[in-house]
Amino acid sequence: MFCSSFIDVANELGAPSYVFYTCGATFLAFMLHVQSLFDRGEFDPAELKDSDAELAVPDILSLIPGKLLPSAVVQPDGLPNLMRQTRRMREARGILVNTFHDFESHAISSLATGQTPPLYTVGPIIDLKLKKGDRTAGEKEVVDWLDRQPDSSVVFLCFGSMVSFGEEQVKEIANALEVSGQRFLWSLRKPPQKGKAEFFPSEYDDVKEALPDGFLDRTAGLGKVIGWASQTRILAHPSVGGIVSHCGWNSTLESTWFGVPVATWPMRAEQQLNAVTLVRELEVAVEIRMSYRLLSGEVVPAEEIERGIRFLMSTENKGRRKKAKEMSDKCRKAVEDGGSSYRSIGRFIEDVIN
């Protein structure tokens, strides 16, 4: 999706071009609409960012307040390049999207009007490494701990491979978990060192250095703090009853596959729009703070985090939990023989051959 300039190479070779879009159809529809507005001089991110003014997107059911616009489009420096990439996608022979029809049916149907290249839903594409023989020693320890917890009792906190928090935000999360009294598994990563060419978080030598004094002792009977985690392996475990997530698209599809409800805490890129889809359109998730932006330096207080976790794991959330399980069934059927994504991949192959 970021390599659309290669269409020029394909044209020189007389080969058809297809785009693989690794985000969802809702974000694709949103970007195509924003690109049209941008080209007409009708989209000003500075005017909309962090405001309550709402943007109507024909392919999305919900109105999108400015404060919930994806971080990707409210950063002026990167916007022209995003618009150029999106514009070029219209030249492709088709767009393959990592989604399935029942998950984003409105956006997918809206994109099938002939105004854009044909859409092929080919998802969910998920890396399911669940064999016992594939476990590392660290993963075995985590799974053994989960084995000792009651079904659907643990909330998993995981924020993807690119997100880490500073000392103040870590303290607020720790306080929220401690006060909630909820069983938890927390994937806590060390921020990249300032002034060094490091982009991804790393592991703590001793996780105690990042946590409030005595936190691990006080929560020893309820929770476990770990470093990097195999998210699919943990979501597959029956003791996990919810996830606090940054709403990256891979994480969104993985939690959907396993039917685990989400407490949404988006950080960057298109994640705010993914959260809107989960909370407002599909009603399979709850909110911690959908308007959060990682680069703002804002700290979400413990009370807000605790409230979201309590609601996520409570019986009050049984309606959304049920919908998450139902969507999981639809998710798995999509890739089975005769499912919507199975048929869509077949249609893609036929179109290439023809």
Coordinates of C-alpha atoms in Angstrom, one line a residue:
M1 CA 0.0 0.0 0.0
F2 CA 3.0 2.3 0.4
C3 CA 4.7 1.1 -2.9
S4 CA 2.2 2.3 -5.5
S5 CA 5.0 4.0 -7.5
F6 CA 5.8 0.4 -8.7
I7 CA 2.7 0.7 -10.9
D8 CA 5.0 2.6 -13.3
V9 CA 7.3 -0.4 -13.5
A10 CA 4.4 -2.8 -14.1
N11 CA 3.1 -0.5 -16.9
E12 CA 6.5 -0.5 -18.6
L13 CA 6.5 -4.3 -18.5
G14 CA 2.8 -4.5 -19.6
A15 CA 1.9 -6.4 -16.4
P16 CA -1.3 -5.7 -14.4
S17 CA -0.9 -4.0 -11.0
Y18 CA -2.7 -5.0 -7.8
V19 CA -2.4 -3.3 -4.4
F20 CA -2.3 -5.3 -1.2
Y21 CA -3.9 -3.1 1.5
T22 CA -2.8 -4.2 4.9
C23 CA -5.4 -2.0 6.8
G24 CA -9.1 -2.4 6.7
A25 CA -11.7 -1.5 4.1
T26 CA -13.1 1.3 6.3
F27 CA -9.8 3.1 6.4
L28 CA -9.4 2.6 2.6
A29 CA -12.8 4.1 2.0
F30 CA -11.9 7.0 4.4
M31 CA -8.6 7.6 2.7
L32 CA -10.1 7.7 -0.8
H33 CA -12.7 10.2 0.4
V34 CA -10.1 12.4 2.1
Q35 CA -7.9 12.3 -1.0
S36 CA -10.9 13.6 -3.1
L37 CA -11.4 16.4 -0.6
F38 CA -7.7 17.1 -0.4
D39 CA -7.4 17.4 -4.2
R40 CA -10.3 19.9 -4.2
G41 CA -8.7 21.9 -1.4
E42 CA -11.5 21.0 1.0
F43 CA -9.6 19.1 3.7
D44 CA -7.7 21.0 6.3
P45 CA -6.4 18.8 9.1
A46 CA -5.3 21.7 11.2
E47 CA -8.9 22.9 11.3
L48 CA -10.4 19.5 12.2
K49 CA -7.7 18.0 14.5
D50 CA -8.8 17.6 18.1
S51 CA -12.2 19.3 17.4
D52 CA -15.8 18.1 17.8
A53 CA -16.6 19.1 14.2
E54 CA -17.7 16.0 12.4
L55 CA -16.7 14.7 9.0
A56 CA -19.2 12.7 7.0
V57 CA -17.7 9.9 4.9
P58 CA -20.2 8.3 2.5
D59 CA -18.7 4.8 2.9
I60 CA -18.8 4.9 6.8
L61 CA -21.9 4.8 8.9
S62 CA -20.6 6.9 11.8
L63 CA -19.8 10.6 11.6
I64 CA -16.1 11.0 12.5
P65 CA -15.4 13.9 14.9
G66 CA -12.1 15.7 14.3
K67 CA -10.6 14.5 17.5
L68 CA -11.2 10.9 16.3
L69 CA -9.6 11.4 12.8
P70 CA -6.8 8.9 12.3
S71 CA -3.4 10.3 13.4
A72 CA -2.1 9.5 9.9
V73 CA -4.1 12.3 8.3
V74 CA -3.7 15.0 10.9
Q75 CA 0.1 15.3 10.6
P76 CA 0.6 17.9 7.9
D77 CA 4.1 16.8 7.0
G78 CA 3.1 13.3 6.0
L79 CA -0.3 14.1 4.5
P80 CA 0.9 15.0 0.9
N81 CA 2.7 11.7 0.5
L82 CA -0.2 9.7 1.9
M83 CA -2.5 11.4 -0.6
R84 CA -0.1 10.7 -3.4
Q85 CA 0.0 7.0 -2.5
T86 CA -3.8 6.9 -2.2
R87 CA -4.3 8.7 -5.5
R88 CA -2.1 6.2 -7.3
M89 CA -4.1 3.2 -6.0
R90 CA -6.9 4.3 -8.2
E91 CA -4.8 3.2 -11.2
A92 CA -4.4 -0.4 -10.0
R93 CA -6.3 -3.3 -11.6
G94 CA -7.6 -4.2 -8.1
I95 CA -7.1 -3.8 -4.4
L96 CA -6.7 -6.8 -2.1
V97 CA -7.7 -5.9 1.5
N98 CA -6.9 -7.8 4.7
T99 CA -10.5 -8.0 5.9
F100 CA -13.6 -10.1 5.5
H101 CA -17.1 -9.1 4.3
D102 CA -19.1 -9.4 7.6
F103 CA -16.6 -7.3 9.5
E104 CA -16.8 -4.2 7.2
S105 CA -19.8 -5.0 5.1
H106 CA -21.0 -1.4 4.7
A107 CA -17.6 0.0 3.6
I108 CA -17.0 -3.0 1.3
S109 CA -20.4 -2.6 -0.4
S110 CA -19.9 1.1 -0.8
L111 CA -16.5 0.6 -2.5
A112 CA -18.1 -1.8 -5.0
T113 CA -19.9 0.9 -7.1
G114 CA -17.3 1.0 -9.9
Q115 CA -15.8 4.3 -8.8
T116 CA -12.7 2.6 -7.5
P117 CA -10.7 -0.5 -8.7
P118 CA -12.3 -3.9 -7.8
L119 CA -12.0 -4.9 -4.2
Y120 CA -10.9 -8.4 -3.1
T121 CA -11.4 -9.2 0.6
V122 CA -8.7 -11.8 1.4
G123 CA -8.6 -11.8 5.2
P124 CA -8.2 -12.3 7.9
I125 CA -4.5 -13.0 7.3
I126 CA -3.2 -14.0 10.7
D127 CA 0.0 -15.7 11.8
L128 CA -1.3 -18.5 14.0
K129 CA 1.8 -20.1 15.7
L130 CA 0.0 -22.2 18.3
K131 CA 1.8 -25.5 18.3
K132 CA 3.3 -26.5 21.7
G133 CA 6.6 -27.3 20.1
D134 CA 7.0 -23.7 18.9
R135 CA 7.0 -22.2 22.4
T136 CA 10.0 -20.4 23.8
A137 CA 10.9 -20.8 27.5
G138 CA 9.4 -17.4 28.3
E139 CA 6.2 -18.3 26.4
K140 CA 5.9 -21.6 28.3
E141 CA 6.1 -19.7 31.6
V142 CA 3.3 -17.3 30.5
V143 CA 1.1 -20.2 29.3
D144 CA 1.7 -22.1 32.5
W145 CA 0.6 -19.1 34.5
L146 CA -2.5 -18.7 32.3
D147 CA -3.3 -22.4 32.8
R148 CA -3.8 -21.7 36.5
Q149 CA -6.3 -18.9 36.0
P150 CA -10.1 -19.3 35.7
D151 CA -11.7 -19.1 32.2
S152 CA -12.3 -15.5 30.9
S153 CA -10.8 -14.0 34.0
V154 CA -7.6 -12.3 32.7
V155 CA -7.3 -9.0 31.0
F156 CA -4.4 -8.8 28.6
L157 CA -2.6 -5.5 28.0
C158 CA -0.6 -5.3 24.8
F159 CA 0.1 -2.3 22.6
G160 CA 1.9 -3.8 19.6
S161 CA 5.5 -3.9 18.4
M162 CA 6.0 -0.1 18.1
V163 CA 4.4 1.4 21.3
S164 CA 6.0 2.0 24.6
F165 CA 5.2 4.4 27.5
G166 CA 7.1 6.8 29.6
E167 CA 7.4 6.5 33.4
E168 CA 4.4 8.6 34.3
Q169 CA 2.0 6.6 32.0
V170 CA 3.3 3.3 33.2
K171 CA 2.6 4.4 36.8
E172 CA -1.0 5.3 35.9
I173 CA -1.5 1.9 34.2
A174 CA -0.1 0.1 37.2
N175 CA -2.3 2.0 39.6
A176 CA -5.4 1.2 37.5
L177 CA -4.6 -2.5 37.5
E178 CA -3.9 -2.6 41.3
V179 CA -7.1 -0.7 42.2
S180 CA -9.3 -2.7 39.8
G181 CA -8.4 -6.0 41.6
Q182 CA -8.6 -7.6 38.1
R183 CA -6.4 -10.5 37.0
F184 CA -4.0 -9.2 34.4
L185 CA -1.2 -10.1 32.0
W186 CA 0.7 -7.0 31.0
S187 CA 3.2 -6.8 28.1
L188 CA 5.5 -3.9 29.2
R189 CA 8.2 -2.7 26.8
K190 CA 11.1 -0.4 27.3
P191 CA 11.0 2.9 25.3
P192 CA 13.8 3.5 22.7
Q193 CA 16.7 5.6 24.1
K194 CA 16.5 9.2 23.3
G195 CA 19.3 10.4 21.0
K196 CA 19.9 7.0 19.5
A197 CA 18.8 5.6 16.2
E198 CA 16.3 3.2 17.8
F199 CA 12.8 2.9 16.6
F200 CA 11.3 -0.1 18.3
P201 CA 10.8 -0.7 22.0
S202 CA 13.1 -3.3 23.7
E203 CA 13.1 -5.4 26.8
Y204 CA 13.8 -4.3 30.4
D205 CA 16.7 -6.1 32.1
D206 CA 14.5 -6.0 35.2
V207 CA 10.9 -4.9 34.8
K208 CA 10.8 -3.6 38.4
E209 CA 12.8 -0.5 37.3
A210 CA 9.8 0.7 35.3
L211 CA 7.1 0.0 37.9
P212 CA 6.0 1.7 41.2
D213 CA 7.8 0.4 44.3
G214 CA 6.1 -2.8 45.6
F215 CA 3.7 -3.1 42.7
L216 CA 4.8 -6.7 41.8
D217 CA 4.6 -7.8 45.4
R218 CA 1.1 -6.3 46.0
T219 CA -0.3 -7.9 42.8
A220 CA 1.6 -11.2 42.9
G221 CA -1.6 -13.2 43.4
L222 CA -3.5 -11.5 40.6
G223 CA -1.2 -10.5 37.7
K224 CA 2.0 -11.0 35.7
V225 CA 4.2 -8.4 33.9
I226 CA 6.1 -9.7 30.9
G227 CA 8.0 -8.3 28.0
W228 CA 7.3 -9.2 24.3
A229 CA 4.5 -11.6 24.0
S230 CA 3.1 -13.9 21.3
Q231 CA -0.3 -12.2 21.1
T232 CA -2.1 -14.9 19.2
R233 CA -1.0 -17.6 21.6
I234 CA -2.2 -15.5 24.6
L235 CA -5.5 -14.6 22.9
A236 CA -6.1 -18.2 22.1
H237 CA -6.0 -19.2 25.8
P238 CA -9.4 -19.7 27.5
S239 CA -8.4 -17.8 30.6
V240 CA -8.1 -14.5 28.6
G241 CA -11.4 -12.6 28.8
G242 CA -10.4 -9.2 27.3
I243 CA -7.6 -7.2 25.8
V244 CA -6.6 -3.5 26.3
S245 CA -5.3 -2.8 22.8
H246 CA -3.8 0.0 20.6
C247 CA -6.2 -1.2 17.9
G248 CA -3.6 -1.9 15.2
W249 CA -5.2 -3.7 12.3
N250 CA -3.3 -7.0 13.0
S251 CA -4.3 -6.9 16.7
T252 CA -7.9 -6.0 15.7
L253 CA -8.2 -9.1 13.4
E254 CA -6.5 -11.3 16.0
S255 CA -8.8 -10.4 18.8
T256 CA -11.7 -10.8 16.4
W257 CA -10.5 -14.3 15.3
F258 CA -10.4 -15.4 19.0
G259 CA -13.6 -13.6 20.0
V260 CA -11.9 -11.6 22.7
P261 CA -13.6 -8.2 23.4
V262 CA -11.4 -5.1 23.3
A263 CA -10.9 -2.0 25.4
T264 CA -9.8 0.5 22.8
W265 CA -6.8 2.8 23.4
P266 CA -5.6 3.8 19.9
M267 CA -2.2 5.5 19.6
R268 CA -1.2 6.4 16.0
A269 CA -1.7 5.7 12.3
E270 CA -5.2 4.6 11.4
Q271 CA -5.9 3.2 14.9
Q272 CA -8.5 5.8 16.0
L273 CA -10.7 4.8 13.0
N274 CA -10.3 1.1 13.9
A275 CA -11.5 1.9 17.4
V276 CA -14.5 3.7 16.0
T277 CA -15.3 0.7 13.9
L278 CA -15.1 -1.7 16.9
V279 CA -16.9 0.5 19.4
R280 CA -19.6 2.3 17.4
E281 CA -20.1 0.3 14.2
L282 CA -19.7 -3.3 15.3
E283 CA -20.3 -2.8 19.1
V284 CA -17.8 -5.5 20.0
A285 CA -15.5 -3.2 22.1
V286 CA -15.5 -0.6 24.8
E287 CA -13.6 2.6 25.1
I288 CA -10.7 3.7 27.3
R289 CA -9.9 6.8 25.2
M290 CA -10.4 6.8 21.5
S291 CA -9.1 10.4 21.0
Y292 CA -5.7 9.6 22.4
R293 CA -2.6 10.4 20.3
L294 CA 0.8 9.0 21.4
L295 CA 2.8 11.9 20.1
S296 CA 0.7 14.4 22.2
G297 CA 2.6 13.4 25.3
E298 CA -0.8 13.3 27.1
V299 CA -1.1 11.0 30.1
V300 CA -4.3 9.0 30.5
P301 CA -5.1 8.9 34.3
A302 CA -5.5 5.6 36.3
E303 CA -9.2 6.3 36.9
E304 CA -10.0 6.3 33.2
I305 CA -8.0 3.2 32.5
E306 CA -9.5 1.4 35.5
R307 CA -13.1 2.3 34.4
G308 CA -12.5 0.9 31.0
I309 CA -11.0 -2.4 32.3
R310 CA -13.8 -2.9 34.8
F311 CA -16.5 -2.4 32.2
L312 CA -14.6 -4.6 29.7
M313 CA -14.5 -7.6 32.2
S314 CA -17.9 -7.0 33.8
T315 CA -21.2 -8.7 33.3
E316 CA -22.5 -5.3 32.0
N317 CA -20.4 -5.9 28.9
K318 CA -22.1 -9.3 28.1
G319 CA -23.9 -7.9 25.1
R320 CA -20.6 -6.8 23.4
R321 CA -18.9 -10.0 24.5
K322 CA -21.6 -12.0 22.8
K323 CA -21.2 -10.0 19.6
A324 CA -17.5 -10.5 19.7
K325 CA -18.0 -14.3 19.9
E326 CA -20.5 -14.1 17.0
M327 CA -18.1 -12.1 14.9
S328 CA -15.4 -14.7 15.6
D329 CA -17.5 -17.4 14.1
K330 CA -18.1 -15.2 11.0
C331 CA -14.4 -14.4 10.8
R332 CA -13.4 -18.1 10.7
K333 CA -16.1 -19.0 8.2
A334 CA -14.9 -16.3 5.8
V335 CA -11.7 -18.3 5.1
E336 CA -13.3 -21.8 5.0
D337 CA -14.2 -23.4 1.7
G338 CA -17.1 -21.4 0.3
G339 CA -16.6 -18.5 2.7
S340 CA -16.6 -14.9 1.5
S341 CA -12.8 -14.4 1.5
Y342 CA -12.3 -17.9 0.0
R343 CA -14.5 -17.0 -2.9
S344 CA -13.0 -13.5 -3.2
I345 CA -9.5 -15.0 -3.5
G346 CA -10.8 -17.4 -6.2
R347 CA -12.3 -14.4 -8.1
F348 CA -8.9 -12.6 -7.9
I349 CA -7.1 -15.6 -9.4
E350 CA -9.7 -15.8 -12.2
D351 CA -9.4 -12.1 -12.9
V352 CA -5.6 -12.3 -13.1
I353 CA -5.7 -15.3 -15.5
N354 CA -8.4 -13.7 -17.7

